[in-house]
Coordinates of N, CA and C in Angstrom, one line a residue:
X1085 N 0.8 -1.2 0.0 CA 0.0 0.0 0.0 C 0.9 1.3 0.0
X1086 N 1.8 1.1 0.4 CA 3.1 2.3 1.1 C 3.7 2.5 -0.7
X1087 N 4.3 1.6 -1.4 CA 4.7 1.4 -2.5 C 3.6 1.9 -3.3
X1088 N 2.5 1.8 -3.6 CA 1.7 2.5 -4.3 C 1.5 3.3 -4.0
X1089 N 1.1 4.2 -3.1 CA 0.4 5.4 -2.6 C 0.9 6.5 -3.7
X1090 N 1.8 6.9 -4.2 CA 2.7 8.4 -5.2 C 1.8 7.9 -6.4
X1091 N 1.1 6.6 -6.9 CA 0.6 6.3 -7.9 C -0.1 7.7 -8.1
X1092 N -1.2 8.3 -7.9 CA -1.7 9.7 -8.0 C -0.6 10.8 -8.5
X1093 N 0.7 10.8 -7.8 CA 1.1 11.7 -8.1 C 2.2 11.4 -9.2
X1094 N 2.3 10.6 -9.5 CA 3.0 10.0 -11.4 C 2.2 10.0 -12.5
X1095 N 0.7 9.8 -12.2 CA -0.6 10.1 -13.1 C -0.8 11.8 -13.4
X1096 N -0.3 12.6 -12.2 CA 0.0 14.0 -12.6 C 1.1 14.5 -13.5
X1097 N 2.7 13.7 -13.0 CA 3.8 14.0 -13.3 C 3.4 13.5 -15.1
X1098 N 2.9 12.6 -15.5 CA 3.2 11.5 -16.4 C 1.8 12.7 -17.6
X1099 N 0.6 13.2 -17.0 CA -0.2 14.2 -17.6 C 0.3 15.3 -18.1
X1100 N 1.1 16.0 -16.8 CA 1.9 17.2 -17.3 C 3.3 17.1 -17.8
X1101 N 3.7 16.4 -18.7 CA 5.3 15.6 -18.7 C 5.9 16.6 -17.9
X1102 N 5.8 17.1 -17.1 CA 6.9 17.4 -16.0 C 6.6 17.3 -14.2
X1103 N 8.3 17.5 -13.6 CA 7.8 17.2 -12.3 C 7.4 18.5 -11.0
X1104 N 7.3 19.5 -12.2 CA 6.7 20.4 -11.4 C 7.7 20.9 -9.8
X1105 N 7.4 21.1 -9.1 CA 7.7 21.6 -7.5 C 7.7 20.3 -6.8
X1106 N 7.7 18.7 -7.4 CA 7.0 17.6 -6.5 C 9.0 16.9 -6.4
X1107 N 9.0 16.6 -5.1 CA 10.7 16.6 -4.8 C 10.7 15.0 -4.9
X1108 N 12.1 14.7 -5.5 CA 12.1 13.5 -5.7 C 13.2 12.2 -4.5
X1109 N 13.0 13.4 -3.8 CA 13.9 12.8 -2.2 C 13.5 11.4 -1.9
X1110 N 12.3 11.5 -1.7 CA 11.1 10.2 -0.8 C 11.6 9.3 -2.0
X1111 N 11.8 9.2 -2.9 CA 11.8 8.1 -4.2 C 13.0 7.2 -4.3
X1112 N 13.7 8.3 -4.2 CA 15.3 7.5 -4.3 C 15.5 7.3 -2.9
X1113 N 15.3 7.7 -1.7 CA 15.5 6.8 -0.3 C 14.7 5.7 -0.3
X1114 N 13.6 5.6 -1.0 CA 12.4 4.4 -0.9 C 12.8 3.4 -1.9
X1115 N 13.9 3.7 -3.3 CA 14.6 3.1 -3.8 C 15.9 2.5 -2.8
X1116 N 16.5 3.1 -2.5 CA 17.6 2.4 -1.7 C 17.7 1.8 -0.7
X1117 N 16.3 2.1 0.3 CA 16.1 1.0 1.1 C 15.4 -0.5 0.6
X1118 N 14.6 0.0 -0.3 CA 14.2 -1.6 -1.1 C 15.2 -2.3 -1.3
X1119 N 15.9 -1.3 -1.9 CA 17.4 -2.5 -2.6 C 18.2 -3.4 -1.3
X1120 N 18.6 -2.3 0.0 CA 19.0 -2.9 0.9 C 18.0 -3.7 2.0
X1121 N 17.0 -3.5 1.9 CA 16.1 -4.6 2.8 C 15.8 -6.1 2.0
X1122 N 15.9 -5.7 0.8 CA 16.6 -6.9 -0.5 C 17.3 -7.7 0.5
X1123 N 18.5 -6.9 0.3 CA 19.6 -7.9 0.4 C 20.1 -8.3 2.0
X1124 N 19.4 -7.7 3.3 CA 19.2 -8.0 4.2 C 18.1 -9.5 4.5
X1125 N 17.0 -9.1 3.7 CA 16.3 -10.7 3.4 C 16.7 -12.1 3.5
X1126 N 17.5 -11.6 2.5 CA 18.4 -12.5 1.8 C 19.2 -13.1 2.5
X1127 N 20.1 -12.6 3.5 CA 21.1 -12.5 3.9 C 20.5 -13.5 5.7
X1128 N 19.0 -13.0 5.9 CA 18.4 -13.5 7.2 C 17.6 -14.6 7.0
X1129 N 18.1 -15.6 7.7 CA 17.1 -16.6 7.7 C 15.5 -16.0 8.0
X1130 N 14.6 -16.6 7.6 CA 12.8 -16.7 7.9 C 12.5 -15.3 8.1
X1131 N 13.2 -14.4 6.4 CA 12.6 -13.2 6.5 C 11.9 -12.9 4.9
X1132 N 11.1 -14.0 4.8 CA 10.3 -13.8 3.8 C 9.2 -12.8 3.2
X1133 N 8.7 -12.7 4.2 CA 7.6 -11.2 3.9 C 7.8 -10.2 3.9
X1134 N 9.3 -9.9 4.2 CA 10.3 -8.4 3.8 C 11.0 -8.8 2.6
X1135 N 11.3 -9.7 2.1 CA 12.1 -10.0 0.9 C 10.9 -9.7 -0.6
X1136 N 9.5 -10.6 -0.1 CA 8.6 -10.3 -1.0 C 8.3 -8.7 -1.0
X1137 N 7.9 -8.3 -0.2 CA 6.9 -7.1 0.2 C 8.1 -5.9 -0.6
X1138 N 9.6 -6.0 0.1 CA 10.6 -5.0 -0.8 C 11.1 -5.3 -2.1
X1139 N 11.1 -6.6 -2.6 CA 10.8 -6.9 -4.6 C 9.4 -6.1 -4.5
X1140 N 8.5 -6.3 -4.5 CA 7.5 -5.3 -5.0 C 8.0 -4.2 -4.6
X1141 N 8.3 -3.5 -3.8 CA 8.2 -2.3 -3.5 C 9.7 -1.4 -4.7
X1142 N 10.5 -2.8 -4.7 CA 11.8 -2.1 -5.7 C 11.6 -1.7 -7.2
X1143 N 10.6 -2.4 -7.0 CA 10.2 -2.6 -8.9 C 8.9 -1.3 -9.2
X1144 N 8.3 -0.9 -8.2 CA 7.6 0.2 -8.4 C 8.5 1.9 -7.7
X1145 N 9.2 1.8 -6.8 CA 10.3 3.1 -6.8 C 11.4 3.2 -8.0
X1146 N 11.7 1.7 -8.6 CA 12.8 2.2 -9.8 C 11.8 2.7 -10.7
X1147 N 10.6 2.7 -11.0 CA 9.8 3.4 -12.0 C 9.2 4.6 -11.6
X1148 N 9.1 5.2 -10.1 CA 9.2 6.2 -9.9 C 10.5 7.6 -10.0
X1149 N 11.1 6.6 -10.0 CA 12.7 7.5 -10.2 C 12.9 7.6 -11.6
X1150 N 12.5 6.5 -12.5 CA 13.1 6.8 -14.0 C 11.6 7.6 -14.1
X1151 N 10.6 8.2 -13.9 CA 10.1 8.6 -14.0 C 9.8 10.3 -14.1
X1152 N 10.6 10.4 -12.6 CA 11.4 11.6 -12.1 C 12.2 12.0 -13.4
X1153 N 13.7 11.6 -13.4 CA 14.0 11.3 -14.8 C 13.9 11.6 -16.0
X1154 N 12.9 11.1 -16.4 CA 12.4 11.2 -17.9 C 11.7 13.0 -18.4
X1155 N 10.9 13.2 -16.9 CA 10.2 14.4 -17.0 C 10.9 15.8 -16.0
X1156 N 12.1 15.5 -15.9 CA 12.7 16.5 -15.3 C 13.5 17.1 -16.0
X1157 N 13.4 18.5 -16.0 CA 14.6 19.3 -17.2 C 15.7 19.7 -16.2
X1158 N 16.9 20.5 -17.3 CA 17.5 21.5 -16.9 C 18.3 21.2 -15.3
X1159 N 18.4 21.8 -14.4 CA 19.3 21.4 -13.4 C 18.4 20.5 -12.4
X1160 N 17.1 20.3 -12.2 CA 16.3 19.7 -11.7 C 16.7 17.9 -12.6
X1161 N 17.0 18.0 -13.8 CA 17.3 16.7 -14.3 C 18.7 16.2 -13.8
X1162 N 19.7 16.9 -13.9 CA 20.8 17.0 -13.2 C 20.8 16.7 -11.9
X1163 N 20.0 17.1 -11.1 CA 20.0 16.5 -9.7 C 19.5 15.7 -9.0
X1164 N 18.3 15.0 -10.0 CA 17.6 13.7 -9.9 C 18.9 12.7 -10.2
X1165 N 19.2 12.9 -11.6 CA 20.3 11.7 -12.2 C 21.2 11.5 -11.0
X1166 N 22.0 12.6 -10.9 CA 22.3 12.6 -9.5 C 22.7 12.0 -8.1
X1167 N 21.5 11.6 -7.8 CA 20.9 11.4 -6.1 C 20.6 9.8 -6.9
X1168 N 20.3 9.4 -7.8 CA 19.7 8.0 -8.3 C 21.0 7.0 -8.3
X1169 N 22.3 8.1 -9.5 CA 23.5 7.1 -9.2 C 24.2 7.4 -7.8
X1170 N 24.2 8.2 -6.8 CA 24.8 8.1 -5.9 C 24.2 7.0 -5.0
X1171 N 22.5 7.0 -4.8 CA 22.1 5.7 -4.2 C 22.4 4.7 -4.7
X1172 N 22.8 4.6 -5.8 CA 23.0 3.0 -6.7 C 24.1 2.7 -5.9
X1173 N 25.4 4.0 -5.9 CA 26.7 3.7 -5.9 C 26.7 3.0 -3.9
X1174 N 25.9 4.0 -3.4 CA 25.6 3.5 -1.9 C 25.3 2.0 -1.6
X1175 N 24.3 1.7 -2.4 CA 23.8 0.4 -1.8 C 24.9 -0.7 -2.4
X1176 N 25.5 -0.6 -3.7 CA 26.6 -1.4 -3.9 C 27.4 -1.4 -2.9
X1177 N 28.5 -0.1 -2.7 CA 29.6 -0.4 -1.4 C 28.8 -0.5 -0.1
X1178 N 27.3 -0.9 0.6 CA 27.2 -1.4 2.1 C 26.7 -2.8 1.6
X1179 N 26.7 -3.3 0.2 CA 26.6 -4.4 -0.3 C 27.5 -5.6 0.0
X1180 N 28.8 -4.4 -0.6 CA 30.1 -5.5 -0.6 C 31.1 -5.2 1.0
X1181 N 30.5 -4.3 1.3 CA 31.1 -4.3 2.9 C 30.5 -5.2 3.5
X1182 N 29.0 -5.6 3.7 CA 28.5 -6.5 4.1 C 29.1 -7.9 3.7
X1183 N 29.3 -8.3 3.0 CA 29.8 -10.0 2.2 C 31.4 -9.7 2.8
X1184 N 32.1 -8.8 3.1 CA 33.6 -9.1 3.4 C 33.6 -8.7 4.5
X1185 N 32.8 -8.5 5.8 CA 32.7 -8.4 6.9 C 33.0 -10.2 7.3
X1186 N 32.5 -11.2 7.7 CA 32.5 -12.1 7.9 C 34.1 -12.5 7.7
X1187 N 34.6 -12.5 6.2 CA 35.9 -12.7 5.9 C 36.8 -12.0 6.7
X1188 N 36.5 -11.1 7.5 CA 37.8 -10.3 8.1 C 37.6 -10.8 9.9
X1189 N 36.7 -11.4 9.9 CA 36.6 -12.0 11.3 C 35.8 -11.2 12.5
X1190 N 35.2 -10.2 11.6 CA 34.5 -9.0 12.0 C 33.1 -9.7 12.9
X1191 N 32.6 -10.4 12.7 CA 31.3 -11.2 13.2 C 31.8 -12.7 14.5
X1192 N 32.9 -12.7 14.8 CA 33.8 -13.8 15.6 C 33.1 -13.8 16.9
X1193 N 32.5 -12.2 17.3 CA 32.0 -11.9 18.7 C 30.6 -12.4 18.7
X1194 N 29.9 -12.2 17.9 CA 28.4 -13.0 17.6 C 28.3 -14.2 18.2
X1195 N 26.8 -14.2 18.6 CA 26.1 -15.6 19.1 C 26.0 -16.2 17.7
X1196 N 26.0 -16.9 17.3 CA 25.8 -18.1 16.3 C 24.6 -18.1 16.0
X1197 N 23.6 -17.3 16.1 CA 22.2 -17.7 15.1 C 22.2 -16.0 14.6
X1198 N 23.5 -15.1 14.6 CA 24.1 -13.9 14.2 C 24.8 -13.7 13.2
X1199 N 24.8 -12.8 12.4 CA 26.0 -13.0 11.2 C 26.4 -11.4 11.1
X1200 N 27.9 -11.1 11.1 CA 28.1 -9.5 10.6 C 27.3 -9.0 9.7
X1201 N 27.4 -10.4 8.3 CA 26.1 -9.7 7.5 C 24.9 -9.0 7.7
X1202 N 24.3 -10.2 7.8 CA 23.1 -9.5 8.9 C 22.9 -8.4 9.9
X1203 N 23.7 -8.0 10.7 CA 23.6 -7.2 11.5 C 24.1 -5.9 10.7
X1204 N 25.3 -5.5 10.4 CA 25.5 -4.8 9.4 C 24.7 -3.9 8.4
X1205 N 23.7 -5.0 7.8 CA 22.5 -4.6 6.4 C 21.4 -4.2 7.6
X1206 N 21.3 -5.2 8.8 CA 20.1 -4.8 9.2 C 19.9 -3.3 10.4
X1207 N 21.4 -2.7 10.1 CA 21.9 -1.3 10.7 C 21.4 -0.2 9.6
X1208 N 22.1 -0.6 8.6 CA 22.4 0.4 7.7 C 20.7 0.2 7.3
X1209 N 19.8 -0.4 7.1 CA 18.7 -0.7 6.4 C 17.7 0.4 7.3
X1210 N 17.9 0.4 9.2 CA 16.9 0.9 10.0 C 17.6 2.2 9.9
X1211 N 18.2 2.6 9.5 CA 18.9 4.0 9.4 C 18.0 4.3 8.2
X1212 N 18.2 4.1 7.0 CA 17.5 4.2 5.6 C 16.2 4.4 5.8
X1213 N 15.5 3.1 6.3 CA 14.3 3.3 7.3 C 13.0 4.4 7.4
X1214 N 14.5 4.9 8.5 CA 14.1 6.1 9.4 C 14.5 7.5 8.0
X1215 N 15.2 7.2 7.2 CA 15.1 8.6 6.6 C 14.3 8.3 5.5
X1216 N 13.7 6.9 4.9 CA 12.8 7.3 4.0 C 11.6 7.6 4.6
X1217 N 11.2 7.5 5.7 CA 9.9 7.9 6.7 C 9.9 9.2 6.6
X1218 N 11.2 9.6 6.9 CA 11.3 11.3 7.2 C 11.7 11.8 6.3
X1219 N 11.8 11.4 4.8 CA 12.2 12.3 3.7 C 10.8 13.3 3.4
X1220 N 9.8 12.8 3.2 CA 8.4 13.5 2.8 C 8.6 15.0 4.0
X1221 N 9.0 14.9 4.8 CA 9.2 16.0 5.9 C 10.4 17.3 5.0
X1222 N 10.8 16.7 4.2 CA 11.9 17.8 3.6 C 11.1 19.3 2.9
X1223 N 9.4 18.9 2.1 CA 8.7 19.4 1.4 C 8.1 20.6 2.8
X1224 N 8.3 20.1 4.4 CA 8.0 21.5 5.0 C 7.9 22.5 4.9
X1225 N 9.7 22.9 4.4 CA 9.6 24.2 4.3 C 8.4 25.1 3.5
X1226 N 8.9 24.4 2.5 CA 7.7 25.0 1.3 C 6.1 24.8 1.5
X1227 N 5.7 23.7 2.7 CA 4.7 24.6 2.8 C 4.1 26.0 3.7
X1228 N 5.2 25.3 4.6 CA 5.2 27.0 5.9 C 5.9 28.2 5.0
X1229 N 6.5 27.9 4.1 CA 6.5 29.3 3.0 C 5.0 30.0 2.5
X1230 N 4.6 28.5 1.6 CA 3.7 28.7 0.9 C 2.4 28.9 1.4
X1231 N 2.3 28.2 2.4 CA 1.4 27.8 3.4 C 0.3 27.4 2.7
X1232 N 0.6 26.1 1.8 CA 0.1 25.8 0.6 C 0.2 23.9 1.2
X1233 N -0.4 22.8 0.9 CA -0.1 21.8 0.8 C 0.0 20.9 -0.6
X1234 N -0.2 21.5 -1.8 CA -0.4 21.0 -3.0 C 1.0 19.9 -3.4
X1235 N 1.9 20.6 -2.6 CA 3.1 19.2 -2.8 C 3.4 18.2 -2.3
X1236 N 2.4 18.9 -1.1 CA 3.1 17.6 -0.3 C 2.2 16.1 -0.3
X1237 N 2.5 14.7 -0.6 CA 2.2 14.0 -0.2 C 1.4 13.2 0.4
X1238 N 0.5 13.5 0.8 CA -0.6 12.8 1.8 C -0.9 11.6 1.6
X1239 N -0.9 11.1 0.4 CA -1.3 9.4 0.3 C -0.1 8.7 0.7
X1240 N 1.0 9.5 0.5 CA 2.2 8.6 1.2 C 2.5 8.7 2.7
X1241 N 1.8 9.7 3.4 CA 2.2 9.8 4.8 C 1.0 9.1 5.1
X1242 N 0.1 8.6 5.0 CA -1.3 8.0 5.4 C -0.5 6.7 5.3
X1243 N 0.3 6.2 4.1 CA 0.2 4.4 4.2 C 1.5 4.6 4.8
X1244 N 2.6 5.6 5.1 CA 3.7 5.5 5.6 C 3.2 5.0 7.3
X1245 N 2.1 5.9 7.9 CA 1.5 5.5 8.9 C 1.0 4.2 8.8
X1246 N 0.2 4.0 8.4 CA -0.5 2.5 8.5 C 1.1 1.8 8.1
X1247 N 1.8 1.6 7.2 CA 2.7 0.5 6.8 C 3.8 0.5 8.2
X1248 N 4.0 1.4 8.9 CA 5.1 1.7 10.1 C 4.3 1.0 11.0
X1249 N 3.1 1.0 11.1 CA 2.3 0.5 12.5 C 2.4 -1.1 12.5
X1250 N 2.1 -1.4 10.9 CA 1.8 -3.0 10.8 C 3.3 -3.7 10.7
X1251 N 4.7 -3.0 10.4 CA 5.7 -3.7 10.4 C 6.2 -3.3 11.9
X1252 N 5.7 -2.3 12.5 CA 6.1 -2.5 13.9 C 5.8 -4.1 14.4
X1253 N 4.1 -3.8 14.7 CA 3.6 -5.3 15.2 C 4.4 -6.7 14.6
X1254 N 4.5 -6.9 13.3 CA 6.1 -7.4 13.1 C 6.7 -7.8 13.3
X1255 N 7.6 -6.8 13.4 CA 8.8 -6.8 14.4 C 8.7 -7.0 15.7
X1256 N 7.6 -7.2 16.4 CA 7.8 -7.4 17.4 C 7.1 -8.9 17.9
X1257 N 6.6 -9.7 16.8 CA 6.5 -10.9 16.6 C 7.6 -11.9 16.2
X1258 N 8.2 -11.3 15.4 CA 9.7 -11.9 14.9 C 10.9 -11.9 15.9
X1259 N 10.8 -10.8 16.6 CA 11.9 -10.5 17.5 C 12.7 -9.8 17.0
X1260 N 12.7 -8.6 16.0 CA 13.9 -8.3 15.2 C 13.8 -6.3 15.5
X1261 N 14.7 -6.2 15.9 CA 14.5 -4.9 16.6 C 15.0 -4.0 15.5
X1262 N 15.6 -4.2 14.5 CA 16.1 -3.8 13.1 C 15.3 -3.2 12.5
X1263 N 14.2 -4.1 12.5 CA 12.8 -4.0 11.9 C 11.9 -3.1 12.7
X1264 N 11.9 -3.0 13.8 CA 11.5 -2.4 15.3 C 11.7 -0.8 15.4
X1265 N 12.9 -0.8 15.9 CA 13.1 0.3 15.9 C 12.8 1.5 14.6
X1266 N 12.9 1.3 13.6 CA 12.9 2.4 12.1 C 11.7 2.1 12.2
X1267 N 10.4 1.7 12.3 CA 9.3 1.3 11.7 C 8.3 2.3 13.5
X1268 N 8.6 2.1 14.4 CA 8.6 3.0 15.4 C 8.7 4.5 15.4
X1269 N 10.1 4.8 15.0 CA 10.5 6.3 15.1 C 9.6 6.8 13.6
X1270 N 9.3 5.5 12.5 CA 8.3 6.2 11.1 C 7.0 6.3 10.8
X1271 N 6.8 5.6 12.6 CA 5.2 6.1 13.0 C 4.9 7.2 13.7
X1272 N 6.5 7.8 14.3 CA 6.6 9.3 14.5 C 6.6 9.6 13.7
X1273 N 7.4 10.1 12.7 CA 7.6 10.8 11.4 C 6.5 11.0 10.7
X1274 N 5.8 10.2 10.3 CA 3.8 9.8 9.6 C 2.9 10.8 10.2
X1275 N 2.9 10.4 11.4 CA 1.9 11.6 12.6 C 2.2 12.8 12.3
X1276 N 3.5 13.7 12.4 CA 4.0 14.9 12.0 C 3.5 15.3 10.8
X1277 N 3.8 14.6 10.0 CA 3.6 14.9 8.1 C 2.2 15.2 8.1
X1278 N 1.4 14.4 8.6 CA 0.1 14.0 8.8 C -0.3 15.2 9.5
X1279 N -0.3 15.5 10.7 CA -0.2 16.5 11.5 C -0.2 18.2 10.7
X1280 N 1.2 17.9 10.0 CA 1.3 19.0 9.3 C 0.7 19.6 7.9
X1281 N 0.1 18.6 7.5 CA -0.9 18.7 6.3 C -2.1 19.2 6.7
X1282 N -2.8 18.7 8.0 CA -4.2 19.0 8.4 C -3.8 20.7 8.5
X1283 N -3.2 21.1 9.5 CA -2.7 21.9 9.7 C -2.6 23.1 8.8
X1284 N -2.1 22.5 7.6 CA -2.0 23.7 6.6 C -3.0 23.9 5.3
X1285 N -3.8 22.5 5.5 CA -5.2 22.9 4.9 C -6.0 24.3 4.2
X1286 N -6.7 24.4 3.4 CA -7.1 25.6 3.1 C -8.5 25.8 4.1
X1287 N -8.1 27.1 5.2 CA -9.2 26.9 5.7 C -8.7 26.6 7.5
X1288 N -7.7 26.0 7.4 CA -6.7 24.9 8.7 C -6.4 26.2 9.4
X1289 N -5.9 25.1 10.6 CA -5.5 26.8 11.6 C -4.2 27.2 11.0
X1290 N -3.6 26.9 10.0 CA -2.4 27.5 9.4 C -2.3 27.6 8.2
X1291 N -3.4 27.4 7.6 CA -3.7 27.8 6.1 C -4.2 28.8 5.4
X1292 N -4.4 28.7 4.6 CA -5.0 30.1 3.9 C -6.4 29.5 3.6
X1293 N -7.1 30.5 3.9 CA -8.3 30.6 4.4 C -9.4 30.7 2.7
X1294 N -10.2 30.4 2.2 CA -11.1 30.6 1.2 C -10.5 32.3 0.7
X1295 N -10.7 33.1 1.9 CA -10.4 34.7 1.7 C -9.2 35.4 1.5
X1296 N -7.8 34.2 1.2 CA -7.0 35.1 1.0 C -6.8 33.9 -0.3
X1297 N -5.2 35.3 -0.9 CA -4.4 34.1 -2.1 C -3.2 34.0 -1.0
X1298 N -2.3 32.9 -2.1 CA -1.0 32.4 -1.5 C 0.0 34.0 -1.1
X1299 N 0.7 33.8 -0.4 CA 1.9 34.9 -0.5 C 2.4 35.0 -1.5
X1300 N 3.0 36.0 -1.4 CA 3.7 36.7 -2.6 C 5.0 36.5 -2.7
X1301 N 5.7 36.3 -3.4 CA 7.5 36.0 -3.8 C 8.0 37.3 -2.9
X1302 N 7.6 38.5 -3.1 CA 7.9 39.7 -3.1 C 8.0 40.1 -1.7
X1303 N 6.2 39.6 -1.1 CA 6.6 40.7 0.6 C 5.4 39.8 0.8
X1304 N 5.7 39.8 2.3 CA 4.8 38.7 3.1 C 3.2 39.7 3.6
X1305 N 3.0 40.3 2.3 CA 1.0 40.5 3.2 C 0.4 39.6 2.1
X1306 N -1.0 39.4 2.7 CA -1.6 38.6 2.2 C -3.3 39.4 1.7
X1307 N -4.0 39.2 0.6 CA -4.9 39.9 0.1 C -6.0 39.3 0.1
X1308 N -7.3 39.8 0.9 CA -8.4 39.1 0.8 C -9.5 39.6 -0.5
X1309 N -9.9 38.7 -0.5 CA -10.8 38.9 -1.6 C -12.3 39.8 -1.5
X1310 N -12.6 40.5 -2.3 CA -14.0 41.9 -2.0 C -14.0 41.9 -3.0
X1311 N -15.6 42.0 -3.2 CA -16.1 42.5 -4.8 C -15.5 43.8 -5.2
X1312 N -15.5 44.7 -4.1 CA -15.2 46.0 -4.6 C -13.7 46.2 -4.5
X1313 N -12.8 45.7 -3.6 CA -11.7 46.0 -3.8 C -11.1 45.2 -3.0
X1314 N -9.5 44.9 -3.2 CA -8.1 44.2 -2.5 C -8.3 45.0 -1.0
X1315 N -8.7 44.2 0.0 CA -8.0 44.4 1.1 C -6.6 44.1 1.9
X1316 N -5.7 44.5 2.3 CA -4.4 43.8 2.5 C -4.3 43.5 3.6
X1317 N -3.8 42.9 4.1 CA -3.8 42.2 5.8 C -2.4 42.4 5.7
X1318 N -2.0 42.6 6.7 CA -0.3 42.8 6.9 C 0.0 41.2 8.3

């Protein structure tokens, strides 16, 4: 559900061939933690339903990113391309750090149903985690600028919430605190987003209200609307 939710907003991107003001942060973190909860799976015995659930989820963010991509110009294309091979280049080197950890005797201190691998992917993975939870939080600024929510995300902070709550419970069936901890701190993260969207609603205690327009580039008053004339509110 968490992996689909931007569906709405690629049906926009994909209408207006471009990507407009819509930030492609959340995509390539949601790409590179698929790729490394991949190979964390993989790596962990009887973690089946993270290995399935992140193949789906990798095969719909690499089509959000080439997506990004395709319809991004000018220095905005430049810094998609960017952030896409730097994540590629990331998850390869905590790939092969992971596989030569064991070889260097790095895992010797482990209990035996432990592997460096393992612990290692399943570090770097709850880090990832926690920032693809909290990437959607980057588009803030711009709305306490704007005091606008039109970029921001809501279908992805709704299943970010629901998807954090049900891999908590999870994690706490499995015993894997990997899974535990990032899936916890990204049902904080969900609440905030969430939080801050109501918030800045048109109409919201921090929105703009039916009676005014957005701010101006220029100077921060705001103009209500009158048949007969612009009132300004300072």
């Amino acid at each position: 559900g968490m992996f689909a939710s931007p569906i709405p907003t690629m049906k926009r991107i994909l209408e207006k061939q471009d990507i407009e003001d819509f930030d492609e942060s959340p995509y390539v973190v949601s790409l590179t933690s698929t790729l490394l909860w991949v190979a964390y799976a993989v790596a962990t015995p009887g973690r089946t339903a993270p290995l399935l659930t992140n193949l789906g989820g990798l095969i719909l963010q690499a089509f959000y990113c080439a997506v990004f991509i395709i319809y991004s110009s000018g220095d905005a294309a430049i810094r998609v391309q960017r952030r896409v091979s730097q994540a590629t280049a990331f998850v390869a080197t905590a790939c092969a750090i992971a596989a030569t950890l064991p070889l260097a005797g790095v895992g010797d201190f482990l209990e035996k149903d432990q592997s460096a691998t393992t612990e290692f992917l399943g570090l770097v993975c709850g880090l990832l985690n926690m920032a693809m939870y909290g990437s959607p939080l980057l588009i803030i600024s711009q709305v306490v600028r704007t005091r606008s929510t039109e970029f921001m995300p809501l279908p992805l902070s709704l299943m970010a919430l629901v998807n954090g709550s049900v891999w908590s419970a999870y994690s706490y069936y499995v015993e894997d605190p990997f899974i535990g901890i990032c899936n916890y701190v990204g049902v904080a993260f969900a609440v905030t987003q969430v939080a801050v969207f109501i918030a800045y609603l048109p109409g919201g205690p921090l929105g703009i209200s039916d009676r005014y327009t957005p701010l101006s580039e220029e100077g921060g008053a705001l103009k209500t609307k009158s048949p007969d004339k612009d009132i300004v509110a300072v």
